[in-house]
Amino acid sequence: QVRLVESGGGLVQPGGSLRLNCTVASGIYVTFSQYTMGWYRQAPGKERELVATVTDDGSTNIGDAVKDRITISRNPALKTVYLQMDSLNSDDTAVYYCNADKRGENYWGQGTQVTVSS
């Protein structure tokens, strides 16, 4: 079974930055390059929404709410995807979930809390 191990969440002041990390862990060999990796978020009372995804070749899909404020990247050697978030505001407060996706397989992390508050 594939596990997605998330880190980097926490409390940050408005205007601050965070980097979220998601590492693929598995009891079997995983071909990391075959998965589109991404981050989604869910705020209280709202539906889960796209933050960003990135493929092995670097193609990205960025959510409108975070456009120009985030950078998503991946490190194949570490089987890790990174989400750099800048200029954070209260609307960014949510549980952030890592996702790995390919045809026939879809995995989610447990979620990491990001709270933007003074």
N, C-alpha and C. Protein backbone atom coordinates (compact mmCIF):
# COMPACT_ATOMS: atom_id res chain seq x y z
N GLN A 1 0.84 -1.19 0.00
CA GLN A 1 0.00 0.00 0.00
C GLN A 1 0.88 1.25 0.00
N VAL A 2 0.48 2.24 -0.79
CA VAL A 2 1.21 3.49 -0.88
C VAL A 2 0.75 4.43 0.23
N ARG A 3 1.70 5.06 0.89
CA ARG A 3 1.43 6.09 1.87
C ARG A 3 2.05 7.40 1.43
N LEU A 4 1.35 8.49 1.68
CA LEU A 4 1.85 9.82 1.41
C LEU A 4 2.10 10.51 2.74
N VAL A 5 3.35 10.83 3.01
CA VAL A 5 3.75 11.41 4.28
C VAL A 5 3.95 12.91 4.11
N GLU A 6 3.13 13.68 4.79
CA GLU A 6 3.12 15.13 4.65
C GLU A 6 3.82 15.81 5.82
N SER A 7 4.41 16.95 5.55
CA SER A 7 5.03 17.75 6.59
C SER A 7 5.09 19.21 6.14
N GLY A 8 5.36 20.09 7.09
CA GLY A 8 5.56 21.49 6.78
C GLY A 8 4.41 22.41 7.15
N GLY A 9 3.28 21.86 7.53
CA GLY A 9 2.16 22.69 7.91
C GLY A 9 2.38 23.32 9.28
N GLY A 10 1.52 24.26 9.61
CA GLY A 10 1.62 24.93 10.89
C GLY A 10 0.98 26.29 10.87
N LEU A 11 1.35 27.09 11.85
CA LEU A 11 0.82 28.44 12.00
C LEU A 11 1.78 29.44 11.40
N VAL A 12 1.24 30.34 10.60
CA VAL A 12 2.05 31.38 9.97
C VAL A 12 1.28 32.70 9.99
N GLN A 13 2.00 33.80 10.08
CA GLN A 13 1.37 35.11 10.08
C GLN A 13 0.96 35.52 8.67
N PRO A 14 -0.06 36.39 8.56
CA PRO A 14 -0.42 36.89 7.24
C PRO A 14 0.78 37.50 6.53
N GLY A 15 0.91 37.21 5.26
CA GLY A 15 2.05 37.67 4.48
C GLY A 15 3.24 36.75 4.53
N GLY A 16 3.18 35.75 5.37
CA GLY A 16 4.28 34.82 5.53
C GLY A 16 4.28 33.71 4.50
N SER A 17 5.22 32.78 4.68
CA SER A 17 5.40 31.68 3.74
C SER A 17 5.52 30.35 4.46
N LEU A 18 5.19 29.30 3.75
CA LEU A 18 5.37 27.94 4.21
C LEU A 18 5.76 27.07 3.03
N ARG A 19 6.48 25.98 3.31
CA ARG A 19 6.72 24.97 2.31
C ARG A 19 6.19 23.64 2.82
N LEU A 20 5.26 23.09 2.08
CA LEU A 20 4.72 21.78 2.39
C LEU A 20 5.49 20.71 1.61
N ASN A 21 5.66 19.57 2.25
CA ASN A 21 6.39 18.46 1.64
C ASN A 21 5.54 17.20 1.69
N CYS A 22 5.64 16.42 0.65
CA CYS A 22 4.92 15.15 0.60
C CYS A 22 5.83 14.10 0.00
N THR A 23 6.11 13.07 0.78
CA THR A 23 6.98 11.99 0.34
C THR A 23 6.17 10.71 0.17
N VAL A 24 6.41 10.04 -0.94
CA VAL A 24 5.74 8.77 -1.22
C VAL A 24 6.48 7.66 -0.51
N ALA A 25 5.77 6.95 0.35
CA ALA A 25 6.33 5.80 1.05
C ALA A 25 5.48 4.58 0.72
N SER A 26 6.14 3.45 0.53
CA SER A 26 5.40 2.25 0.13
C SER A 26 6.17 1.00 0.51
N GLY A 27 5.43 -0.04 0.77
CA GLY A 27 6.03 -1.34 1.00
C GLY A 27 6.42 -2.05 -0.27
N ILE A 28 6.02 -1.51 -1.40
CA ILE A 28 6.39 -2.04 -2.70
C ILE A 28 7.10 -0.94 -3.48
N TYR A 29 7.76 -1.34 -4.57
CA TYR A 29 8.43 -0.36 -5.40
C TYR A 29 7.41 0.51 -6.12
N VAL A 30 7.62 1.80 -6.08
CA VAL A 30 6.74 2.76 -6.72
C VAL A 30 7.51 3.51 -7.79
N THR A 31 6.94 3.53 -9.00
CA THR A 31 7.52 4.34 -10.07
C THR A 31 6.96 5.75 -9.94
N PHE A 32 7.71 6.58 -9.26
CA PHE A 32 7.25 7.92 -8.91
C PHE A 32 6.88 8.74 -10.14
N SER A 33 7.63 8.57 -11.23
CA SER A 33 7.42 9.37 -12.42
C SER A 33 6.06 9.13 -13.07
N GLN A 34 5.44 8.02 -12.79
CA GLN A 34 4.15 7.70 -13.40
C GLN A 34 2.98 8.43 -12.76
N TYR A 35 3.22 9.05 -11.63
CA TYR A 35 2.14 9.71 -10.89
C TYR A 35 2.15 11.21 -11.09
N THR A 36 0.96 11.75 -11.32
CA THR A 36 0.77 13.18 -11.15
C THR A 36 0.66 13.45 -9.66
N MET A 37 1.49 14.35 -9.16
CA MET A 37 1.49 14.69 -7.75
C MET A 37 0.83 16.05 -7.55
N GLY A 38 0.15 16.20 -6.44
CA GLY A 38 -0.52 17.47 -6.23
C GLY A 38 -0.92 17.73 -4.80
N TRP A 39 -1.40 18.94 -4.61
CA TRP A 39 -1.93 19.37 -3.33
C TRP A 39 -3.34 19.92 -3.52
N TYR A 40 -4.21 19.53 -2.62
CA TYR A 40 -5.57 20.04 -2.54
C TYR A 40 -5.80 20.53 -1.12
N ARG A 41 -6.82 21.35 -0.94
CA ARG A 41 -7.09 21.85 0.40
C ARG A 41 -8.59 21.92 0.65
N GLN A 42 -8.93 21.89 1.93
CA GLN A 42 -10.32 21.99 2.34
C GLN A 42 -10.42 22.85 3.59
N ALA A 43 -11.13 23.96 3.47
CA ALA A 43 -11.37 24.85 4.58
C ALA A 43 -12.69 24.48 5.24
N PRO A 44 -12.88 24.86 6.50
CA PRO A 44 -14.13 24.55 7.19
C PRO A 44 -15.35 25.05 6.42
N GLY A 45 -16.32 24.17 6.22
CA GLY A 45 -17.54 24.53 5.53
C GLY A 45 -17.42 24.64 4.02
N LYS A 46 -16.27 24.29 3.47
CA LYS A 46 -16.07 24.39 2.03
C LYS A 46 -15.69 23.04 1.44
N GLU A 47 -15.84 22.93 0.13
CA GLU A 47 -15.45 21.71 -0.57
C GLU A 47 -13.94 21.68 -0.79
N ARG A 48 -13.42 20.49 -0.97
CA ARG A 48 -12.02 20.35 -1.29
C ARG A 48 -11.74 20.98 -2.65
N GLU A 49 -10.65 21.72 -2.76
CA GLU A 49 -10.33 22.41 -3.99
C GLU A 49 -8.88 22.19 -4.38
N LEU A 50 -8.65 22.33 -5.66
CA LEU A 50 -7.31 22.21 -6.21
C LEU A 50 -6.42 23.34 -5.74
N VAL A 51 -5.20 23.00 -5.31
CA VAL A 51 -4.16 23.99 -5.11
C VAL A 51 -3.22 23.97 -6.31
N ALA A 52 -2.60 22.80 -6.54
CA ALA A 52 -1.70 22.67 -7.67
C ALA A 52 -1.37 21.21 -7.90
N THR A 53 -1.09 20.86 -9.14
CA THR A 53 -0.57 19.55 -9.49
C THR A 53 0.62 19.70 -10.40
N VAL A 54 1.46 18.68 -10.45
CA VAL A 54 2.62 18.69 -11.32
C VAL A 54 2.90 17.28 -11.80
N THR A 55 3.18 17.14 -13.09
CA THR A 55 3.53 15.86 -13.67
C THR A 55 5.04 15.68 -13.68
N ASP A 56 5.48 14.50 -14.10
CA ASP A 56 6.91 14.21 -14.13
C ASP A 56 7.66 15.13 -15.09
N ASP A 57 7.01 15.54 -16.18
CA ASP A 57 7.67 16.40 -17.16
C ASP A 57 7.57 17.88 -16.80
N GLY A 58 6.99 18.19 -15.64
CA GLY A 58 6.94 19.56 -15.18
C GLY A 58 5.69 20.34 -15.53
N SER A 59 4.75 19.69 -16.19
CA SER A 59 3.50 20.36 -16.50
C SER A 59 2.69 20.59 -15.22
N THR A 60 2.19 21.81 -15.05
CA THR A 60 1.48 22.16 -13.82
C THR A 60 0.06 22.60 -14.08
N ASN A 61 -0.76 22.45 -13.07
CA ASN A 61 -2.11 22.95 -13.06
C ASN A 61 -2.30 23.66 -11.73
N ILE A 62 -2.56 24.96 -11.78
CA ILE A 62 -2.59 25.79 -10.59
C ILE A 62 -4.00 26.31 -10.35
N GLY A 63 -4.46 26.22 -9.12
CA GLY A 63 -5.76 26.74 -8.77
C GLY A 63 -5.80 28.25 -8.82
N ASP A 64 -6.93 28.80 -9.25
CA ASP A 64 -7.06 30.24 -9.40
C ASP A 64 -6.83 31.00 -8.09
N ALA A 65 -7.26 30.43 -6.98
CA ALA A 65 -7.17 31.11 -5.71
C ALA A 65 -5.73 31.33 -5.24
N VAL A 66 -4.80 30.54 -5.76
CA VAL A 66 -3.41 30.64 -5.32
C VAL A 66 -2.48 31.02 -6.45
N LYS A 67 -3.04 31.35 -7.58
CA LYS A 67 -2.23 31.71 -8.74
C LYS A 67 -1.26 32.84 -8.39
N ASP A 68 -0.03 32.69 -8.81
CA ASP A 68 1.06 33.65 -8.61
C ASP A 68 1.60 33.67 -7.19
N ARG A 69 1.08 32.83 -6.32
CA ARG A 69 1.55 32.81 -4.94
C ARG A 69 2.15 31.47 -4.53
N ILE A 70 2.10 30.49 -5.41
CA ILE A 70 2.64 29.19 -5.08
C ILE A 70 3.55 28.65 -6.17
N THR A 71 4.45 27.77 -5.76
CA THR A 71 5.30 27.04 -6.69
C THR A 71 5.28 25.58 -6.29
N ILE A 72 4.98 24.71 -7.23
CA ILE A 72 4.99 23.28 -6.97
C ILE A 72 6.13 22.64 -7.75
N SER A 73 6.82 21.71 -7.12
CA SER A 73 7.94 21.05 -7.75
C SER A 73 8.09 19.65 -7.19
N ARG A 74 8.92 18.84 -7.84
CA ARG A 74 9.11 17.47 -7.37
C ARG A 74 10.56 17.05 -7.49
N ASN A 75 10.97 16.17 -6.59
CA ASN A 75 12.31 15.62 -6.56
C ASN A 75 12.20 14.11 -6.77
N PRO A 76 12.52 13.62 -7.96
CA PRO A 76 12.37 12.18 -8.24
C PRO A 76 13.20 11.28 -7.33
N ALA A 77 14.42 11.71 -7.00
CA ALA A 77 15.29 10.88 -6.17
C ALA A 77 14.71 10.66 -4.78
N LEU A 78 14.03 11.66 -4.26
CA LEU A 78 13.44 11.56 -2.93
C LEU A 78 11.96 11.20 -2.97
N LYS A 79 11.41 11.03 -4.16
CA LYS A 79 9.98 10.75 -4.33
C LYS A 79 9.15 11.74 -3.52
N THR A 80 9.46 13.00 -3.69
CA THR A 80 8.86 14.05 -2.89
C THR A 80 8.35 15.18 -3.77
N VAL A 81 7.19 15.72 -3.40
CA VAL A 81 6.65 16.89 -4.05
C VAL A 81 6.63 18.02 -3.03
N TYR A 82 6.97 19.23 -3.49
CA TYR A 82 7.03 20.39 -2.63
C TYR A 82 6.00 21.43 -3.07
N LEU A 83 5.43 22.10 -2.10
CA LEU A 83 4.54 23.22 -2.38
C LEU A 83 5.03 24.42 -1.59
N GLN A 84 5.62 25.38 -2.29
CA GLN A 84 6.05 26.63 -1.68
C GLN A 84 4.92 27.63 -1.76
N MET A 85 4.50 28.15 -0.63
CA MET A 85 3.40 29.09 -0.57
C MET A 85 3.89 30.41 0.02
N ASP A 86 3.62 31.48 -0.68
CA ASP A 86 4.04 32.81 -0.26
C ASP A 86 2.84 33.74 -0.17
N SER A 87 3.05 34.88 0.48
CA SER A 87 2.00 35.89 0.62
C SER A 87 0.70 35.29 1.14
N LEU A 88 0.81 34.49 2.16
CA LEU A 88 -0.36 33.80 2.69
C LEU A 88 -1.31 34.77 3.38
N ASN A 89 -2.59 34.45 3.28
CA ASN A 89 -3.61 35.23 3.96
C ASN A 89 -4.60 34.29 4.62
N SER A 90 -5.57 34.86 5.32
CA SER A 90 -6.50 34.05 6.09
C SER A 90 -7.31 33.09 5.23
N ASP A 91 -7.52 33.43 3.97
CA ASP A 91 -8.27 32.56 3.07
C ASP A 91 -7.50 31.28 2.74
N ASP A 92 -6.22 31.25 3.05
CA ASP A 92 -5.41 30.06 2.80
C ASP A 92 -5.48 29.06 3.95
N THR A 93 -6.13 29.43 5.03
CA THR A 93 -6.28 28.52 6.16
C THR A 93 -7.13 27.33 5.75
N ALA A 94 -6.58 26.14 5.89
CA ALA A 94 -7.26 24.93 5.47
C ALA A 94 -6.42 23.72 5.85
N VAL A 95 -7.02 22.56 5.71
CA VAL A 95 -6.25 21.32 5.76
C VAL A 95 -5.79 21.03 4.34
N TYR A 96 -4.50 20.83 4.18
CA TYR A 96 -3.91 20.58 2.88
C TYR A 96 -3.61 19.10 2.73
N TYR A 97 -4.04 18.52 1.61
CA TYR A 97 -3.90 17.10 1.36
C TYR A 97 -3.01 16.85 0.15
N CYS A 98 -2.06 15.98 0.32
CA CYS A 98 -1.22 15.54 -0.78
C CYS A 98 -1.95 14.46 -1.57
N ASN A 99 -1.72 14.43 -2.87
CA ASN A 99 -2.37 13.47 -3.74
C ASN A 99 -1.39 12.90 -4.76
N ALA A 100 -1.49 11.61 -4.99
CA ALA A 100 -0.76 10.94 -6.05
C ALA A 100 -1.76 10.23 -6.94
N ASP A 101 -1.65 10.45 -8.24
CA ASP A 101 -2.68 9.95 -9.15
C ASP A 101 -2.09 9.43 -10.44
N LYS A 102 -2.56 8.27 -10.86
CA LYS A 102 -2.38 7.78 -12.21
C LYS A 102 -3.56 6.88 -12.52
N ARG A 103 -3.68 6.50 -13.77
CA ARG A 103 -4.82 5.68 -14.14
C ARG A 103 -4.88 4.40 -13.31
N GLY A 104 -6.00 4.20 -12.63
CA GLY A 104 -6.21 3.02 -11.83
C GLY A 104 -5.74 3.11 -10.40
N GLU A 105 -5.05 4.19 -10.05
CA GLU A 105 -4.53 4.36 -8.70
C GLU A 105 -4.66 5.81 -8.25
N ASN A 106 -5.12 6.01 -7.05
CA ASN A 106 -5.25 7.34 -6.48
C ASN A 106 -5.05 7.25 -4.98
N TYR A 107 -4.14 8.08 -4.46
CA TYR A 107 -3.79 8.04 -3.05
C TYR A 107 -3.85 9.43 -2.44
N TRP A 108 -4.22 9.48 -1.17
CA TRP A 108 -4.32 10.73 -0.44
C TRP A 108 -3.52 10.66 0.86
N GLY A 109 -2.92 11.77 1.22
CA GLY A 109 -2.30 11.89 2.52
C GLY A 109 -3.35 12.14 3.59
N GLN A 110 -2.92 12.11 4.84
CA GLN A 110 -3.84 12.33 5.95
C GLN A 110 -4.23 13.80 6.11
N GLY A 111 -3.48 14.68 5.53
CA GLY A 111 -3.74 16.10 5.62
C GLY A 111 -2.86 16.78 6.65
N THR A 112 -2.46 18.00 6.35
CA THR A 112 -1.68 18.80 7.28
C THR A 112 -2.32 20.18 7.40
N GLN A 113 -2.48 20.65 8.62
CA GLN A 113 -3.18 21.91 8.87
C GLN A 113 -2.27 23.10 8.58
N VAL A 114 -2.79 24.04 7.82
CA VAL A 114 -2.15 25.34 7.63
C VAL A 114 -3.09 26.40 8.19
N THR A 115 -2.60 27.17 9.14
CA THR A 115 -3.38 28.24 9.74
C THR A 115 -2.65 29.56 9.57
N VAL A 116 -3.32 30.51 8.95
CA VAL A 116 -2.75 31.84 8.73
C VAL A 116 -3.47 32.80 9.67
N SER A 117 -2.75 33.30 10.64
CA SER A 117 -3.36 34.15 11.66
C SER A 117 -2.31 35.03 12.30
N SER A 118 -2.74 36.21 12.72
CA SER A 118 -1.86 37.11 13.45
C SER A 118 -1.79 36.76 14.92
